[in-house]
JSON list of C-alpha atoms in Angstrom, two decimals:
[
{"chain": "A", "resi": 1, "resn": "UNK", "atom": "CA", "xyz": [1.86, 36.13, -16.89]},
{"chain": "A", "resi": 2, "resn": "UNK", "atom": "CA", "xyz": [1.23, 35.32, -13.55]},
{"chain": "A", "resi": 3, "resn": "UNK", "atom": "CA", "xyz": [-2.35, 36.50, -12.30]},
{"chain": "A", "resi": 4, "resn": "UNK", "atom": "CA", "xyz": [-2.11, 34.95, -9.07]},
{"chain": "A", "resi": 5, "resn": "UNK", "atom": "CA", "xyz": [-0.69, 35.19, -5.94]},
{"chain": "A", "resi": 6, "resn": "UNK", "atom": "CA", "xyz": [-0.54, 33.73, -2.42]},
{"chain": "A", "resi": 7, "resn": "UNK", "atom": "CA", "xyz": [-1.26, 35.34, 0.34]},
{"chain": "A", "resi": 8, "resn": "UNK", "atom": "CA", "xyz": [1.16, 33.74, 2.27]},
{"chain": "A", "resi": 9, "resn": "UNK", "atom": "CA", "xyz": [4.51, 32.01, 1.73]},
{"chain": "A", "resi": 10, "resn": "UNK", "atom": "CA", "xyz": [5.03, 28.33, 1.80]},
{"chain": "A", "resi": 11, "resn": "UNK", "atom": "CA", "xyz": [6.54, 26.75, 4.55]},
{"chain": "A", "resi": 12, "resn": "UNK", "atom": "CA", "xyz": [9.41, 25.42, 2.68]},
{"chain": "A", "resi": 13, "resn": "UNK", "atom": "CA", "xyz": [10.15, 23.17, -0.18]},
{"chain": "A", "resi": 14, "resn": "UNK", "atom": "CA", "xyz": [10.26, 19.38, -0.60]},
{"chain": "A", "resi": 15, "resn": "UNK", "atom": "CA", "xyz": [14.49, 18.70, 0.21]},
{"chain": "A", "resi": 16, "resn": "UNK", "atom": "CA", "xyz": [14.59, 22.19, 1.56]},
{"chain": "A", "resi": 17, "resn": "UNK", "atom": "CA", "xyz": [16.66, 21.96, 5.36]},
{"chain": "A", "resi": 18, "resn": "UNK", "atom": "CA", "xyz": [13.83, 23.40, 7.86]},
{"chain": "A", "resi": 19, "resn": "UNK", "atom": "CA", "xyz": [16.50, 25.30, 10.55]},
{"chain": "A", "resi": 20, "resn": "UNK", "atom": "CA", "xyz": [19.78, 25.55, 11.87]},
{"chain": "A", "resi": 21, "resn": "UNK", "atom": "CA", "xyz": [20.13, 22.55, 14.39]},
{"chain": "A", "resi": 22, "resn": "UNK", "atom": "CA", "xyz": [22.83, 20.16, 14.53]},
{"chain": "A", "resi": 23, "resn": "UNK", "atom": "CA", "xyz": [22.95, 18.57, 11.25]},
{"chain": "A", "resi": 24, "resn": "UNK", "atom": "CA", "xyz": [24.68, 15.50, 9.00]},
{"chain": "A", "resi": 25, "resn": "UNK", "atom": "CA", "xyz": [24.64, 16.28, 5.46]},
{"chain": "A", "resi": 26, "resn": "UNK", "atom": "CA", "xyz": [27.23, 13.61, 3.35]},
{"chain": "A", "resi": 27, "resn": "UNK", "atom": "CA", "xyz": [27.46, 14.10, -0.23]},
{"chain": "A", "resi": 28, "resn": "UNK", "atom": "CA", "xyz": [27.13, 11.09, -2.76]},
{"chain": "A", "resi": 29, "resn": "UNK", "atom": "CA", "xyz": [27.12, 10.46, -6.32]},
{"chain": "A", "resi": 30, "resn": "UNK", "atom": "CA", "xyz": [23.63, 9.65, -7.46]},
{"chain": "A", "resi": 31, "resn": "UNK", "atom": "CA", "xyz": [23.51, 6.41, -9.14]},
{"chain": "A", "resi": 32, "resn": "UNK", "atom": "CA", "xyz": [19.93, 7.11, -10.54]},
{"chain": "A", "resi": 33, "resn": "UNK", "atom": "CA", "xyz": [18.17, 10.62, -11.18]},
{"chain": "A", "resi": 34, "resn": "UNK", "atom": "CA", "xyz": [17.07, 11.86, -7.54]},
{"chain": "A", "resi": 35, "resn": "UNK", "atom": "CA", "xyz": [14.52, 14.02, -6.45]},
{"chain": "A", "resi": 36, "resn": "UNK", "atom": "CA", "xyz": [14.81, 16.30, -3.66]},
{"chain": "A", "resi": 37, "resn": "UNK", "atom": "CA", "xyz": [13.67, 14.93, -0.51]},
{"chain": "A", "resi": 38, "resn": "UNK", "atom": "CA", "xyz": [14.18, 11.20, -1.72]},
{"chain": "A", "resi": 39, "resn": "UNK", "atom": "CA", "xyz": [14.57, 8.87, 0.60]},
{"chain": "A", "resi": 40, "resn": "UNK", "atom": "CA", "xyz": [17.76, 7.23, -0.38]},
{"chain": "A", "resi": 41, "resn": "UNK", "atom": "CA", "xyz": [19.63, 3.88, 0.14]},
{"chain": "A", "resi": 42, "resn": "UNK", "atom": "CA", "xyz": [23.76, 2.81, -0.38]},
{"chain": "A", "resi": 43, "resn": "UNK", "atom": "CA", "xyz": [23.81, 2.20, -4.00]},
{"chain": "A", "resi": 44, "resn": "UNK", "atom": "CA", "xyz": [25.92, -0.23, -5.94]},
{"chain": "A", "resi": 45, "resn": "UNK", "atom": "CA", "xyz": [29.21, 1.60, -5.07]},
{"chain": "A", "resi": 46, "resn": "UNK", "atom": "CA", "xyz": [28.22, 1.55, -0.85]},
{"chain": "A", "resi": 47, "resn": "UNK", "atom": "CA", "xyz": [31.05, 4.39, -0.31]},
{"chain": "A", "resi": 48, "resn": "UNK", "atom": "CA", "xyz": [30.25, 6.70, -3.07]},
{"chain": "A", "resi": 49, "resn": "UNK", "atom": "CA", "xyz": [26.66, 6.49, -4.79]},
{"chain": "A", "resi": 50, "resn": "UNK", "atom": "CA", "xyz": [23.23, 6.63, -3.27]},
{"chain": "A", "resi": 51, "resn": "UNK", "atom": "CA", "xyz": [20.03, 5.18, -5.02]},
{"chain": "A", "resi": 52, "resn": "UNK", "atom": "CA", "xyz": [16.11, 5.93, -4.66]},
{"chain": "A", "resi": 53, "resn": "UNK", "atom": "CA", "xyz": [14.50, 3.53, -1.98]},
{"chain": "A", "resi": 54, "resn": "UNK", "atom": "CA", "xyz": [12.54, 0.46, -3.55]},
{"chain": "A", "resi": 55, "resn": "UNK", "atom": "CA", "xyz": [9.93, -1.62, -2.59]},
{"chain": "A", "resi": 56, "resn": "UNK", "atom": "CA", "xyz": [11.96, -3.64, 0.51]},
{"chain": "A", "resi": 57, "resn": "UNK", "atom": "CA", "xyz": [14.58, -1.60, 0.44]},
{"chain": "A", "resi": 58, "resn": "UNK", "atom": "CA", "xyz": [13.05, 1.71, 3.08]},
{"chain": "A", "resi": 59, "resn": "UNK", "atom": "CA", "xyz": [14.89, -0.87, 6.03]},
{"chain": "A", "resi": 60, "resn": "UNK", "atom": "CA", "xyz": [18.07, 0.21, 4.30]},
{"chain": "A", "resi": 61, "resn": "UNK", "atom": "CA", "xyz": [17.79, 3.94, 4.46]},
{"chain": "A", "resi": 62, "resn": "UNK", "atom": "CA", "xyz": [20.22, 6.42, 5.18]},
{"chain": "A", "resi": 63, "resn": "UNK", "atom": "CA", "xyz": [18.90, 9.70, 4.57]},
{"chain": "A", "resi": 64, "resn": "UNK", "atom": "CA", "xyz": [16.90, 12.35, 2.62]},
{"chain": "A", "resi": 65, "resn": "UNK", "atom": "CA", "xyz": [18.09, 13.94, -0.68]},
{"chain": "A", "resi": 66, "resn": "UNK", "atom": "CA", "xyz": [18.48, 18.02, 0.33]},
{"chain": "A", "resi": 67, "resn": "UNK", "atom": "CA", "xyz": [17.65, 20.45, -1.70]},
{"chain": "A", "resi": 68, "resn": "UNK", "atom": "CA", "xyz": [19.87, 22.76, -3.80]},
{"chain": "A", "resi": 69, "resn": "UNK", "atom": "CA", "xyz": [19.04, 25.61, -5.55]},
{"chain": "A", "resi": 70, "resn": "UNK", "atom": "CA", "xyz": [20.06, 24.90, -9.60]},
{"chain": "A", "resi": 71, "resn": "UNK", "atom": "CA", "xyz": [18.81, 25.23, -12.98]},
{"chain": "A", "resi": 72, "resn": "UNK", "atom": "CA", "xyz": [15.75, 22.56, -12.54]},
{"chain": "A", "resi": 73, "resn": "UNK", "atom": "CA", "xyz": [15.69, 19.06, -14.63]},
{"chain": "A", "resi": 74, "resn": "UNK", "atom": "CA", "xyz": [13.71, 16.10, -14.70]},
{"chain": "A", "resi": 75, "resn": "UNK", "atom": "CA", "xyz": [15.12, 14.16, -12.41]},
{"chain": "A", "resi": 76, "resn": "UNK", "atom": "CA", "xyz": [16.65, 17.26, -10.07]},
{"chain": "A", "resi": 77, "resn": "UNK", "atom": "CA", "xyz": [19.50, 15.70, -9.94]},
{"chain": "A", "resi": 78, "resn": "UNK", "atom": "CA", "xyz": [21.23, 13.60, -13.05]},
{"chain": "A", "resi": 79, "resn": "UNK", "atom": "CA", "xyz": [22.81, 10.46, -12.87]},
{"chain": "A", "resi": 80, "resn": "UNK", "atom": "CA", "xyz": [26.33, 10.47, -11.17]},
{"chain": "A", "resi": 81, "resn": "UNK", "atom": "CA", "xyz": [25.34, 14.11, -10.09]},
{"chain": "A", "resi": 82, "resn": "UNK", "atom": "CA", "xyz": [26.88, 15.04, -6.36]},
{"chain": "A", "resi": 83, "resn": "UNK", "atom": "CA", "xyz": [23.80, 15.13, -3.91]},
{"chain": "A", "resi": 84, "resn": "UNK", "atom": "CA", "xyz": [23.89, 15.68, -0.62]},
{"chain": "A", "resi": 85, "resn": "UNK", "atom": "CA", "xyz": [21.92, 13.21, 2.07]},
{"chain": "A", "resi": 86, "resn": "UNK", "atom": "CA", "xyz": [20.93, 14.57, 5.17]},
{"chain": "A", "resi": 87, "resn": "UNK", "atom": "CA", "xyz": [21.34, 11.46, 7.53]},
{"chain": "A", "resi": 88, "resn": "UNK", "atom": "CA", "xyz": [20.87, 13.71, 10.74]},
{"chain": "A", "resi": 89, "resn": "UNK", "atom": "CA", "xyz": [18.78, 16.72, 11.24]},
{"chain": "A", "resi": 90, "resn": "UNK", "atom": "CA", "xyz": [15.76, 18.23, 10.50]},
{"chain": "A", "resi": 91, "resn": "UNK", "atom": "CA", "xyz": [14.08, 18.79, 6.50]},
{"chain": "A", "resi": 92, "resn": "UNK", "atom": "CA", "xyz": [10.60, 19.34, 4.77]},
{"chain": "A", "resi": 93, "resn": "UNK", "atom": "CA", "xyz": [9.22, 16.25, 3.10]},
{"chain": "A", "resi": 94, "resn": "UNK", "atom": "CA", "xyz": [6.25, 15.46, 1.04]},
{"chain": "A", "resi": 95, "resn": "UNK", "atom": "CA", "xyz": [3.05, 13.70, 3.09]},
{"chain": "A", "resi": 96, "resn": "UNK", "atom": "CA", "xyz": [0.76, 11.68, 1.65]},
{"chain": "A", "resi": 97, "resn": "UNK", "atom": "CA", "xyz": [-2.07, 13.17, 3.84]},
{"chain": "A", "resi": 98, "resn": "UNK", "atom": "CA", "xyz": [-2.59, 14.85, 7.55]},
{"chain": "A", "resi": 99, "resn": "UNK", "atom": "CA", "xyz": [0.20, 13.55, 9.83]},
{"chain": "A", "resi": 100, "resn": "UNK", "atom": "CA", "xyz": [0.88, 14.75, 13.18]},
{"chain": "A", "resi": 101, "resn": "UNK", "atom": "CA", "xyz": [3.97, 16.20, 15.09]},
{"chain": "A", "resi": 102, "resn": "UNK", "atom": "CA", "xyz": [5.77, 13.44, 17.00]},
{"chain": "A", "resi": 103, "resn": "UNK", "atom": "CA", "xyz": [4.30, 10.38, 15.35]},
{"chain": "A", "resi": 104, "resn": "UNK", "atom": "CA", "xyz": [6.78, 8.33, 13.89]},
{"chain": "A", "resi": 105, "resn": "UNK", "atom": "CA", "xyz": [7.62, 8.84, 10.07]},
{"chain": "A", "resi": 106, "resn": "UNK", "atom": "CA", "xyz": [6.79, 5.91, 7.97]},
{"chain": "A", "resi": 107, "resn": "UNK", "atom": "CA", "xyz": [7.61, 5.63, 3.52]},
{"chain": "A", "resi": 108, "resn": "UNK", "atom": "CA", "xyz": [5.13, 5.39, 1.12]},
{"chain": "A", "resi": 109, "resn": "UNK", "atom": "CA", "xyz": [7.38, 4.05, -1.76]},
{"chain": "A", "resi": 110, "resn": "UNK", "atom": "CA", "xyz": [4.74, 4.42, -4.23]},
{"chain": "A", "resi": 111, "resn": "UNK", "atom": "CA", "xyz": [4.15, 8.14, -3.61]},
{"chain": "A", "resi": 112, "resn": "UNK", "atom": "CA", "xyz": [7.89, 8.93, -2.83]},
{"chain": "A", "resi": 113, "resn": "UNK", "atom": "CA", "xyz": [6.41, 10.50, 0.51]},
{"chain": "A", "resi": 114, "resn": "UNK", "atom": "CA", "xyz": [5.83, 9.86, 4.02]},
{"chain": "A", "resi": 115, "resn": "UNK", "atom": "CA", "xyz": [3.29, 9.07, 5.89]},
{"chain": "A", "resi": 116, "resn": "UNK", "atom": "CA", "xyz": [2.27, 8.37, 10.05]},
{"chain": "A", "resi": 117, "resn": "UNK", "atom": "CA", "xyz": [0.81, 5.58, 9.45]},
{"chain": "A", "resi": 118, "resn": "UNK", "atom": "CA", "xyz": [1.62, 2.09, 10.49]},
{"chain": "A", "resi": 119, "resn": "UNK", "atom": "CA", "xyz": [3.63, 0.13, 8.09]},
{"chain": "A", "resi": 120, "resn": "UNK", "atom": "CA", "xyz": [1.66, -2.41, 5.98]},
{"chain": "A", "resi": 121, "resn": "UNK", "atom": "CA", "xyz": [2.18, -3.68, 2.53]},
{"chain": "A", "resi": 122, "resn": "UNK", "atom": "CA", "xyz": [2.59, -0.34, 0.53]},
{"chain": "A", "resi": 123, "resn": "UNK", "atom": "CA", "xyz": [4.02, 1.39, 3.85]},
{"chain": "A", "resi": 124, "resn": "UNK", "atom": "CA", "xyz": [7.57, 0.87, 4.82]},
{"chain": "A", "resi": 125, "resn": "UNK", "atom": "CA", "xyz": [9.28, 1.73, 8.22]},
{"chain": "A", "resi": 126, "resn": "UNK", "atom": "CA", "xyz": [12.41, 3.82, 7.36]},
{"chain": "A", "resi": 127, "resn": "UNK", "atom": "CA", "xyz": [15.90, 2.43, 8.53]},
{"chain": "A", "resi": 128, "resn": "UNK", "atom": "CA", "xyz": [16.81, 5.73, 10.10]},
{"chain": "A", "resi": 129, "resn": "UNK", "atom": "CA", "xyz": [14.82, 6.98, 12.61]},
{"chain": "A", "resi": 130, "resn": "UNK", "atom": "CA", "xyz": [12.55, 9.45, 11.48]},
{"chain": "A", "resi": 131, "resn": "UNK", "atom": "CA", "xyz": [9.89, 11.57, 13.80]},
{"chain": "A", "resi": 132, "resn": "UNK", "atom": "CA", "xyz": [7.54, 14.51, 12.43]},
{"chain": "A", "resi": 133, "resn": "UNK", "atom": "CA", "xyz": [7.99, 17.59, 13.61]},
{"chain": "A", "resi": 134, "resn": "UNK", "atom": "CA", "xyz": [5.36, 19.83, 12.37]},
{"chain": "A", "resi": 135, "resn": "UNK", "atom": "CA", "xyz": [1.71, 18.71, 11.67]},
{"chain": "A", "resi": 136, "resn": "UNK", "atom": "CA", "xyz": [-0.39, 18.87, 8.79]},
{"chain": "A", "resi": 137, "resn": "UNK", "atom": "CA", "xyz": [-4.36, 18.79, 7.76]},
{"chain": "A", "resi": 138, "resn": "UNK", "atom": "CA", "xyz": [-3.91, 17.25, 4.16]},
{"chain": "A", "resi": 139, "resn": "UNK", "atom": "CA", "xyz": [-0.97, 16.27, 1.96]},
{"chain": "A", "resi": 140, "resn": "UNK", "atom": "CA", "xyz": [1.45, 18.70, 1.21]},
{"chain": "A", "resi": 141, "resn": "UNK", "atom": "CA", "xyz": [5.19, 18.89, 3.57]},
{"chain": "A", "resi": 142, "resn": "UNK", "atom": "CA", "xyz": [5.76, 18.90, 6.84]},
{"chain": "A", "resi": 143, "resn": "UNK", "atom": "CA", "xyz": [9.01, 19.02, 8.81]},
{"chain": "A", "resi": 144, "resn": "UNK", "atom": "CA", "xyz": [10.98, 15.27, 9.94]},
{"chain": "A", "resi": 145, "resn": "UNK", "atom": "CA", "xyz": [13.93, 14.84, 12.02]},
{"chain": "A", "resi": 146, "resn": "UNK", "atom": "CA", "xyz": [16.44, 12.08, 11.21]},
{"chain": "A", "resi": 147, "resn": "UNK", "atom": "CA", "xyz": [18.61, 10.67, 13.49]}
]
């Protein structure tokens, strides 16, 4: 029973596409159980199947897994299950802490988020472009735009 509640709604969900501007959404096979709002690379089949960026690999990027409403798993999306990858457009992402609207959008492989800070070891710049639109005071989501 739930004994809780917010008193206000969330901005959006992780994968979820923010608005209604121009967008790119290609659908993919994915090669490997996705997430929504993975940041995804060309898998082994470059046409047809997308894989989760590794360490190295955020250069490579393409796009962000979207969201789609569905009985929930673990992954979200199975192996060789169609997902769709925004490559252009705006979608909420997970932050690893406070980032700021019109910073550049950098990948934190080992949290599977992103971050505005400067890419280092553990902090890759993304292949796309990627910019934040909305600003944050801790981790949580906050709006990108690809492309």
């Amino acid at each position: 029973m739930q004994t809780k509640y917010n008193l206000e709604m969330t901005h959006g969900i992780a994968g979820q596409i923010a608005d209604l501007s121009n967008k790119t959404i290609d659908s993919f096979a994915a090669e490997e159980g996705l997430n929504p709002a993975a940041l995804v690379v060309r898998g082994t089949n470059p046409e047809k199947q997308v894989k989760a960026a590794a360490a190295g690999t955020a250069k490579d990027a393409i796009g962000v897994v979207i969201h789609e409403h569905k009985e929930p798993a673990n992954p979200y999306y199975a192996e060789g299950y169609a997902v769709g990858v925004m490559t252009k457009g705006r979608v909420w992402v997970p932050v690893t802490k406070a980032v700021t609207a019109g910073s550049v959008a950098n990948y934190k492989i080992a949290d599977k988020a992103f971050t505005d800070e400067a890419a280092a070891a553990d902090i890759e710049a993304v292949g796309v472009k990627c910019v934040f639109i909305t600003s944050t005071t801790d981790a949580g989501i906050a709006q990108i735009e690809i492309g």
